[in-house]
Amino acid sequence: MTPIHPSLAPLARAAKHKDWAGLGDALREALLAPAWLRPEHRVGDPTAYMRHLLYVDPGGDFVITAITWLPGQKSAVHGHQVWCMYGVAEGELTEEQFGAELKATKMSLHVAGDVADSDLECTRVHRVSNRGRAPLVSLHLYGVGAEQLTTGINRPYAHQKA
Ligand SMILES: [Fe+2]
């Protein structure tokens, strides 16, 4: 893993200390002036949204990842196994939140610089999509170690019911 980009260092510091307010501020800064964003982060995968791993905490406490969503791409409806916080660097992001029985409870449109609702308690059920015409690049922090990156973040909704 390459060293952290300087524009992401404040996020890593705040995440390491679980300083949620500080992390929200650092995230907003990193979204408003995304010096970390490279041209390849705008190139998506036509088959599904694409994660670009930007930083892995050496202690396994969290990762920082960009996600590229081409127009029309969306996540499944899901919860989280670990804390997460995210926002938009480029494009437009639609987030739908769901309550009991998958009843829609909230829908938000986020643009560049916006920090979306975080899920620190792993209680949120949501779906993220790009309903715009341009690629969407979002920036996410997840409280997961790199080796759990593919299976340890999202929790399919069907598995949530105890
Ligand atoms: Fe999510």
mmCIF file of C-alpha atoms and ligand atoms in Angstrom:
data_model
loop_
_atom_site.group_PDB
_atom_site.id
_atom_site.type_symbol
_atom_site.label_atom_id
_atom_site.label_comp_id
_atom_site.label_asym_id
_atom_site.label_seq_id
_atom_site.Cartn_x
_atom_site.Cartn_y
_atom_site.Cartn_z
ATOM 1 C CA MET A 1 0.000 0.000 0.000
ATOM 2 C CA THR A 2 1.373 3.390 -0.918
ATOM 3 C CA PRO A 3 1.662 6.016 1.826
ATOM 4 C CA ILE A 4 -1.459 7.999 2.544
ATOM 5 C CA HIS A 5 -2.177 11.019 0.380
ATOM 6 C CA PRO A 6 -1.645 14.148 2.523
ATOM 7 C CA SER A 7 -5.209 15.293 1.857
ATOM 8 C CA LEU A 8 -6.485 12.108 3.519
ATOM 9 C CA ALA A 9 -4.184 12.182 6.545
ATOM 10 C CA PRO A 10 -6.608 14.188 8.739
ATOM 11 C CA LEU A 11 -9.301 11.577 8.047
ATOM 12 C CA ALA A 12 -7.021 8.768 9.094
ATOM 13 C CA ARG A 13 -6.033 10.564 12.294
ATOM 14 C CA ALA A 14 -9.651 11.207 13.258
ATOM 15 C CA ALA A 15 -10.766 7.685 12.324
ATOM 16 C CA LYS A 16 -7.955 6.142 14.358
ATOM 17 C CA HIS A 17 -9.194 8.006 17.444
ATOM 18 C CA LYS A 18 -12.876 7.498 16.627
ATOM 19 C CA ASP A 19 -13.198 11.275 16.719
ATOM 20 C CA TRP A 20 -16.471 11.333 14.789
ATOM 21 C CA ALA A 21 -16.933 15.098 14.781
ATOM 22 C CA GLY A 22 -13.358 15.580 13.628
ATOM 23 C CA LEU A 23 -13.836 12.893 11.020
ATOM 24 C CA GLY A 24 -16.926 14.630 9.665
ATOM 25 C CA ASP A 25 -14.983 17.891 9.344
ATOM 26 C CA ALA A 26 -11.990 16.177 7.731
ATOM 27 C CA LEU A 27 -14.259 14.319 5.340
ATOM 28 C CA ARG A 28 -15.968 17.529 4.237
ATOM 29 C CA GLU A 29 -12.553 19.109 3.604
ATOM 30 C CA ALA A 30 -11.416 16.107 1.567
ATOM 31 C CA LEU A 31 -14.591 16.267 -0.522
ATOM 32 C CA LEU A 32 -14.471 19.991 -1.180
ATOM 33 C CA ALA A 33 -10.803 19.891 -2.241
ATOM 34 C CA PRO A 34 -10.276 16.299 -3.425
ATOM 35 C CA ALA A 35 -6.530 16.452 -4.100
ATOM 36 C CA TRP A 36 -6.501 12.663 -3.538
ATOM 37 C CA LEU A 37 -8.764 12.050 -6.554
ATOM 38 C CA ARG A 38 -6.866 10.601 -9.531
ATOM 39 C CA PRO A 39 -8.162 10.329 -13.103
ATOM 40 C CA GLU A 40 -8.569 6.566 -12.778
ATOM 41 C CA HIS A 41 -11.097 7.116 -9.985
ATOM 42 C CA ARG A 42 -13.471 8.502 -12.603
ATOM 43 C CA VAL A 43 -13.223 5.340 -14.688
ATOM 44 C CA GLY A 44 -15.869 2.921 -13.560
ATOM 45 C CA ASP A 45 -16.606 -0.709 -14.227
ATOM 46 C CA PRO A 46 -19.615 -1.072 -16.552
ATOM 47 C CA THR A 47 -20.783 -4.165 -14.669
ATOM 48 C CA ALA A 48 -20.957 -2.747 -11.129
ATOM 49 C CA TYR A 49 -19.819 0.074 -8.890
ATOM 50 C CA MET A 50 -16.093 -0.080 -8.308
ATOM 51 C CA ARG A 51 -14.077 0.373 -5.139
ATOM 52 C CA HIS A 52 -10.639 1.982 -5.236
ATOM 53 C CA LEU A 53 -8.792 1.346 -2.009
ATOM 54 C CA LEU A 54 -6.978 4.533 -0.956
ATOM 55 C CA TYR A 55 -5.645 3.702 2.502
ATOM 56 C CA VAL A 56 -5.525 0.781 4.896
ATOM 57 C CA ASP A 57 -4.945 1.391 8.579
ATOM 58 C CA PRO A 58 -1.919 -0.762 9.509
ATOM 59 C CA GLY A 59 -3.684 -1.720 12.734
ATOM 60 C CA GLY A 60 -6.687 -3.068 10.840
ATOM 61 C CA ASP A 61 -9.090 -0.532 12.342
ATOM 62 C CA PHE A 62 -10.408 1.052 9.141
ATOM 63 C CA VAL A 63 -9.984 1.601 5.414
ATOM 64 C CA ILE A 64 -10.512 4.627 3.177
ATOM 65 C CA THR A 65 -11.905 3.876 -0.239
ATOM 66 C CA ALA A 66 -13.243 5.800 -3.220
ATOM 67 C CA ILE A 67 -16.192 4.288 -5.047
ATOM 68 C CA THR A 68 -16.956 5.018 -8.701
ATOM 69 C CA TRP A 69 -20.564 4.727 -9.827
ATOM 70 C CA LEU A 70 -21.407 5.054 -13.500
ATOM 71 C CA PRO A 71 -24.801 6.521 -14.407
ATOM 72 C CA GLY A 72 -27.537 4.088 -13.388
ATOM 73 C CA GLN A 73 -25.369 2.011 -11.043
ATOM 74 C CA LYS A 74 -26.577 1.319 -7.530
ATOM 75 C CA SER A 75 -25.856 -0.767 -4.476
ATOM 76 C CA ALA A 76 -28.146 -3.443 -3.121
ATOM 77 C CA VAL A 77 -30.320 -2.528 -0.165
ATOM 78 C CA HIS A 78 -27.986 -3.276 2.728
ATOM 79 C CA GLY A 79 -26.946 -2.616 6.295
ATOM 80 C CA HIS A 80 -23.396 -2.533 7.645
ATOM 81 C CA GLN A 81 -21.350 -4.834 9.821
ATOM 82 C CA VAL A 82 -18.965 -2.017 10.738
ATOM 83 C CA TRP A 83 -19.186 1.751 11.218
ATOM 84 C CA CYS A 84 -19.147 3.832 8.086
ATOM 85 C CA MET A 85 -19.058 7.452 7.025
ATOM 86 C CA TYR A 86 -19.083 8.785 3.482
ATOM 87 C CA GLY A 87 -19.680 11.695 1.162
ATOM 88 C CA VAL A 88 -19.501 12.888 -2.438
ATOM 89 C CA ALA A 89 -16.411 14.130 -4.285
ATOM 90 C CA GLU A 90 -17.907 14.403 -7.801
ATOM 91 C CA GLY A 91 -21.322 13.827 -9.297
ATOM 92 C CA GLU A 92 -24.691 13.334 -7.666
ATOM 93 C CA LEU A 93 -25.507 10.607 -5.179
ATOM 94 C CA THR A 94 -28.979 9.461 -4.216
ATOM 95 C CA GLU A 95 -29.389 7.724 -0.883
ATOM 96 C CA GLU A 96 -32.586 5.958 0.117
ATOM 97 C CA GLN A 97 -33.032 4.881 3.722
ATOM 98 C CA PHE A 98 -35.414 2.168 4.839
ATOM 99 C CA GLY A 99 -37.146 1.251 8.063
ATOM 100 C CA ALA A 100 -39.079 -1.791 9.196
ATOM 101 C CA GLU A 101 -40.539 -3.937 6.417
ATOM 102 C CA LEU A 102 -38.307 -2.059 3.967
ATOM 103 C CA LYS A 103 -40.537 0.983 4.208
ATOM 104 C CA ALA A 104 -38.807 3.976 2.603
ATOM 105 C CA THR A 105 -38.130 6.559 5.316
ATOM 106 C CA LYS A 106 -35.828 9.101 3.716
ATOM 107 C CA MET A 107 -34.398 10.009 0.338
ATOM 108 C CA SER A 108 -31.519 12.444 -0.087
ATOM 109 C CA LEU A 109 -29.652 13.870 -3.029
ATOM 110 C CA HIS A 110 -26.023 14.691 -2.288
ATOM 111 C CA VAL A 111 -23.640 16.713 -4.440
ATOM 112 C CA ALA A 112 -19.899 17.323 -4.310
ATOM 113 C CA GLY A 113 -18.785 18.354 -0.841
ATOM 114 C CA ASP A 114 -21.741 16.765 0.942
ATOM 115 C CA VAL A 115 -21.233 14.369 3.835
ATOM 116 C CA ALA A 116 -24.078 11.839 3.903
ATOM 117 C CA ASP A 117 -25.672 10.380 7.032
ATOM 118 C CA SER A 118 -23.124 8.204 8.795
ATOM 119 C CA ASP A 119 -23.856 4.790 10.295
ATOM 120 C CA LEU A 120 -21.746 4.567 13.424
ATOM 121 C CA GLU A 121 -24.104 2.163 15.217
ATOM 122 C CA CYS A 122 -24.598 -0.196 12.256
ATOM 123 C CA THR A 123 -28.353 0.326 12.340
ATOM 124 C CA ARG A 124 -28.997 1.947 8.981
ATOM 125 C CA VAL A 125 -30.508 0.136 6.008
ATOM 126 C CA HIS A 126 -29.976 1.995 2.765
ATOM 127 C CA ARG A 127 -29.335 1.955 -0.950
ATOM 128 C CA VAL A 128 -26.976 4.276 -2.796
ATOM 129 C CA SER A 129 -27.324 5.070 -6.486
ATOM 130 C CA ASN A 130 -26.116 7.333 -9.246
ATOM 131 C CA ARG A 131 -29.208 8.688 -10.955
ATOM 132 C CA GLY A 132 -27.247 11.447 -12.672
ATOM 133 C CA ARG A 133 -25.718 11.558 -16.118
ATOM 134 C CA ALA A 134 -22.069 11.785 -15.070
ATOM 135 C CA PRO A 135 -19.858 9.400 -13.128
ATOM 136 C CA LEU A 136 -20.160 9.694 -9.376
ATOM 137 C CA VAL A 137 -17.117 9.415 -7.101
ATOM 138 C CA SER A 138 -17.815 8.982 -3.415
ATOM 139 C CA LEU A 139 -15.339 8.698 -0.540
ATOM 140 C CA HIS A 140 -15.990 6.157 2.218
ATOM 141 C CA LEU A 141 -14.464 5.189 5.523
ATOM 142 C CA TYR A 142 -15.316 1.784 6.974
ATOM 143 C CA GLY A 143 -14.283 0.351 10.313
ATOM 144 C CA VAL A 144 -12.950 -2.840 8.786
ATOM 145 C CA GLY A 145 -9.563 -4.455 8.227
ATOM 146 C CA ALA A 146 -8.302 -4.830 4.660
ATOM 147 C CA GLU A 147 -8.635 -8.610 4.672
ATOM 148 C CA GLN A 148 -12.382 -8.261 5.365
ATOM 149 C CA LEU A 149 -12.886 -5.608 2.720
ATOM 150 C CA THR A 150 -14.976 -7.667 0.326
ATOM 151 C CA THR A 151 -17.204 -9.490 2.803
ATOM 152 C CA GLY A 152 -16.959 -7.529 6.051
ATOM 153 C CA ILE A 153 -18.677 -4.234 5.197
ATOM 154 C CA ASN A 154 -22.126 -4.705 3.737
ATOM 155 C CA ARG A 155 -24.791 -6.868 5.251
ATOM 156 C CA PRO A 156 -27.462 -7.938 2.769
ATOM 157 C CA TYR A 157 -30.852 -6.899 4.041
ATOM 158 C CA ALA A 158 -32.168 -10.467 4.066
ATOM 159 C CA HIS A 159 -29.516 -11.417 6.638
ATOM 160 C CA GLN A 160 -30.414 -8.638 9.025
ATOM 161 C CA LYS A 161 -33.574 -10.120 10.388
ATOM 162 C CA ALA A 162 -32.654 -11.958 13.549
HETATM 163 FE FE FE B 1 -23.716 1.415 2.790
#
